[in-house]
């Protein structure tokens, strides 16, 4: 199983756990509204700092990779000089 598949599975399972944890109390006491599965997943993604950390780490790695490719970009330089006699 690839790293991306593991992350997707982890996010999915976290969403299900949050859905169960948040929807049951709301339904039991009559206060609030029960969450749909999508709402629970979105809430879990917003509140899960591990996922935020992994996203930032991924973005940093991606940006580093793109920056390292920049050494192969062509470089154009121009200059003007004048001489007064």
PDB file of C-alpha atoms in Angstrom:
ATOM      1  CA  UNK A   1       0.000   0.000   0.000  1.00  0.00           C
ATOM      2  CA  UNK A   2       1.459   3.348  -1.020  1.00  0.00           C
ATOM      3  CA  UNK A   3       1.917   6.273   1.344  1.00  0.00           C
ATOM      4  CA  UNK A   4      -0.881   8.212  -0.324  1.00  0.00           C
ATOM      5  CA  UNK A   5      -3.304   5.290   0.031  1.00  0.00           C
ATOM      6  CA  UNK A   6      -2.433   4.970   3.713  1.00  0.00           C
ATOM      7  CA  UNK A   7      -3.073   8.676   4.262  1.00  0.00           C
ATOM      8  CA  UNK A   8      -6.429   8.485   2.470  1.00  0.00           C
ATOM      9  CA  UNK A   9      -7.445   5.477   4.536  1.00  0.00           C
ATOM     10  CA  UNK A  10      -6.357   7.234   7.732  1.00  0.00           C
ATOM     11  CA  UNK A  11      -8.368  10.339   6.851  1.00  0.00           C
ATOM     12  CA  UNK A  12     -11.412   8.246   6.003  1.00  0.00           C
ATOM     13  CA  UNK A  13     -11.248   6.299   9.261  1.00  0.00           C
ATOM     14  CA  UNK A  14     -10.727   9.494  11.261  1.00  0.00           C
ATOM     15  CA  UNK A  15     -13.810  10.970   9.608  1.00  0.00           C
ATOM     16  CA  UNK A  16     -15.899   7.959  10.530  1.00  0.00           C
ATOM     17  CA  UNK A  17     -14.697   8.132  14.129  1.00  0.00           C
ATOM     18  CA  UNK A  18     -15.457  11.838  14.378  1.00  0.00           C
ATOM     19  CA  UNK A  19     -18.853  11.288  12.789  1.00  0.00           C
ATOM     20  CA  UNK A  20     -19.736   8.684  15.377  1.00  0.00           C
ATOM     21  CA  UNK A  21     -18.377  10.731  18.254  1.00  0.00           C
ATOM     22  CA  UNK A  22     -20.114  13.965  17.302  1.00  0.00           C
ATOM     23  CA  UNK A  23     -23.411  12.773  15.871  1.00  0.00           C
ATOM     24  CA  UNK A  24     -24.416  10.519  18.766  1.00  0.00           C
ATOM     25  CA  UNK A  25     -24.280  13.164  21.542  1.00  0.00           C
ATOM     26  CA  UNK A  26     -26.152  15.650  19.381  1.00  0.00           C
ATOM     27  CA  UNK A  27     -28.913  13.139  18.718  1.00  0.00           C
ATOM     28  CA  UNK A  28     -29.109  11.941  22.324  1.00  0.00           C
ATOM     29  CA  UNK A  29     -29.605  15.264  24.065  1.00  0.00           C
ATOM     30  CA  UNK A  30     -31.699  16.895  21.351  1.00  0.00           C
ATOM     31  CA  UNK A  31     -29.351  19.879  21.074  1.00  0.00           C
ATOM     32  CA  UNK A  32     -27.472  20.719  17.922  1.00  0.00           C
ATOM     33  CA  UNK A  33     -27.823  18.970  14.615  1.00  0.00           C
ATOM     34  CA  UNK A  34     -26.458  15.573  13.648  1.00  0.00           C
ATOM     35  CA  UNK A  35     -23.558  15.679  11.211  1.00  0.00           C
ATOM     36  CA  UNK A  36     -23.503  14.031   7.848  1.00  0.00           C
ATOM     37  CA  UNK A  37     -20.502  11.873   7.023  1.00  0.00           C
ATOM     38  CA  UNK A  38     -19.062  14.577   4.755  1.00  0.00           C
ATOM     39  CA  UNK A  39     -19.464  17.214   7.477  1.00  0.00           C
ATOM     40  CA  UNK A  40     -17.755  14.944  10.002  1.00  0.00           C
ATOM     41  CA  UNK A  41     -14.852  14.317   7.615  1.00  0.00           C
ATOM     42  CA  UNK A  42     -14.493  18.039   6.928  1.00  0.00           C
ATOM     43  CA  UNK A  43     -14.547  18.776  10.656  1.00  0.00           C
ATOM     44  CA  UNK A  44     -11.943  16.091  11.322  1.00  0.00           C
ATOM     45  CA  UNK A  45      -9.692  17.494   8.591  1.00  0.00           C
ATOM     46  CA  UNK A  46      -9.962  21.022   9.987  1.00  0.00           C
ATOM     47  CA  UNK A  47      -9.177  19.963  13.558  1.00  0.00           C
ATOM     48  CA  UNK A  48      -6.514  17.316  12.920  1.00  0.00           C
ATOM     49  CA  UNK A  49      -3.113  18.942  13.378  1.00  0.00           C
ATOM     50  CA  UNK A  50      -1.256  15.828  12.176  1.00  0.00           C
ATOM     51  CA  UNK A  51      -2.936  16.152   8.802  1.00  0.00           C
ATOM     52  CA  UNK A  52      -2.126  19.866   8.670  1.00  0.00           C
ATOM     53  CA  UNK A  53       1.499  19.097   9.542  1.00  0.00           C
ATOM     54  CA  UNK A  54       1.731  16.458   6.822  1.00  0.00           C
ATOM     55  CA  UNK A  55       0.204  18.823   4.274  1.00  0.00           C
ATOM     56  CA  UNK A  56       2.759  21.522   5.109  1.00  0.00           C
ATOM     57  CA  UNK A  57       5.594  18.964   4.971  1.00  0.00           C
ATOM     58  CA  UNK A  58       4.369  17.806   1.559  1.00  0.00           C
ATOM     59  CA  UNK A  59       4.155  21.378   0.267  1.00  0.00           C
ATOM     60  CA  UNK A  60       7.664  22.153   1.551  1.00  0.00           C
ATOM     61  CA  UNK A  61       9.040  19.061  -0.163  1.00  0.00           C
ATOM     62  CA  UNK A  62       7.257  19.922  -3.396  1.00  0.00           C
ATOM     63  CA  UNK A  63       8.533  23.503  -3.332  1.00  0.00           C
ATOM     64  CA  UNK A  64      12.059  22.296  -2.613  1.00  0.00           C
ATOM     65  CA  UNK A  65      11.878  19.920  -5.566  1.00  0.00           C
ATOM     66  CA  UNK A  66      10.610  22.665  -7.862  1.00  0.00           C
ATOM     67  CA  UNK A  67      13.352  25.022  -6.661  1.00  0.00           C
ATOM     68  CA  UNK A  68      16.007  22.413  -7.357  1.00  0.00           C
ATOM     69  CA  UNK A  69      14.765  22.169 -10.949  1.00  0.00           C
ATOM     70  CA  UNK A  70      15.352  25.908 -11.359  1.00  0.00           C
ATOM     71  CA  UNK A  71      19.093  25.417 -11.837  1.00  0.00           C
ATOM     72  CA  UNK A  72      18.327  24.088 -15.321  1.00  0.00           C
ATOM     73  CA  UNK A  73      16.261  27.117 -16.358  1.00  0.00           C
ATOM     74  CA  UNK A  74      17.871  29.322 -18.977  1.00  0.00           C
ATOM     75  CA  UNK A  75      19.267  32.591 -17.704  1.00  0.00           C
ATOM     76  CA  UNK A  76      18.952  35.778 -19.703  1.00  0.00           C
ATOM     77  CA  UNK A  77      21.074  38.730 -18.776  1.00  0.00           C
ATOM     78  CA  UNK A  78      21.364  42.137 -20.387  1.00  0.00           C
ATOM     79  CA  UNK A  79      23.449  45.167 -19.663  1.00  0.00           C
ATOM     80  CA  UNK A  80      24.044  48.670 -20.995  1.00  0.00           C
ATOM     81  CA  UNK A  81      27.231  50.618 -20.720  1.00  0.00           C
ATOM     82  CA  UNK A  82      28.056  54.057 -21.921  1.00  0.00           C
ATOM     83  CA  UNK A  83      31.322  55.825 -22.384  1.00  0.00           C
ATOM     84  CA  UNK A  84      31.656  59.587 -22.367  1.00  0.00           C
ATOM     85  CA  UNK A  85      34.711  61.167 -24.071  1.00  0.00           C
TER      86      UNK A  85
END
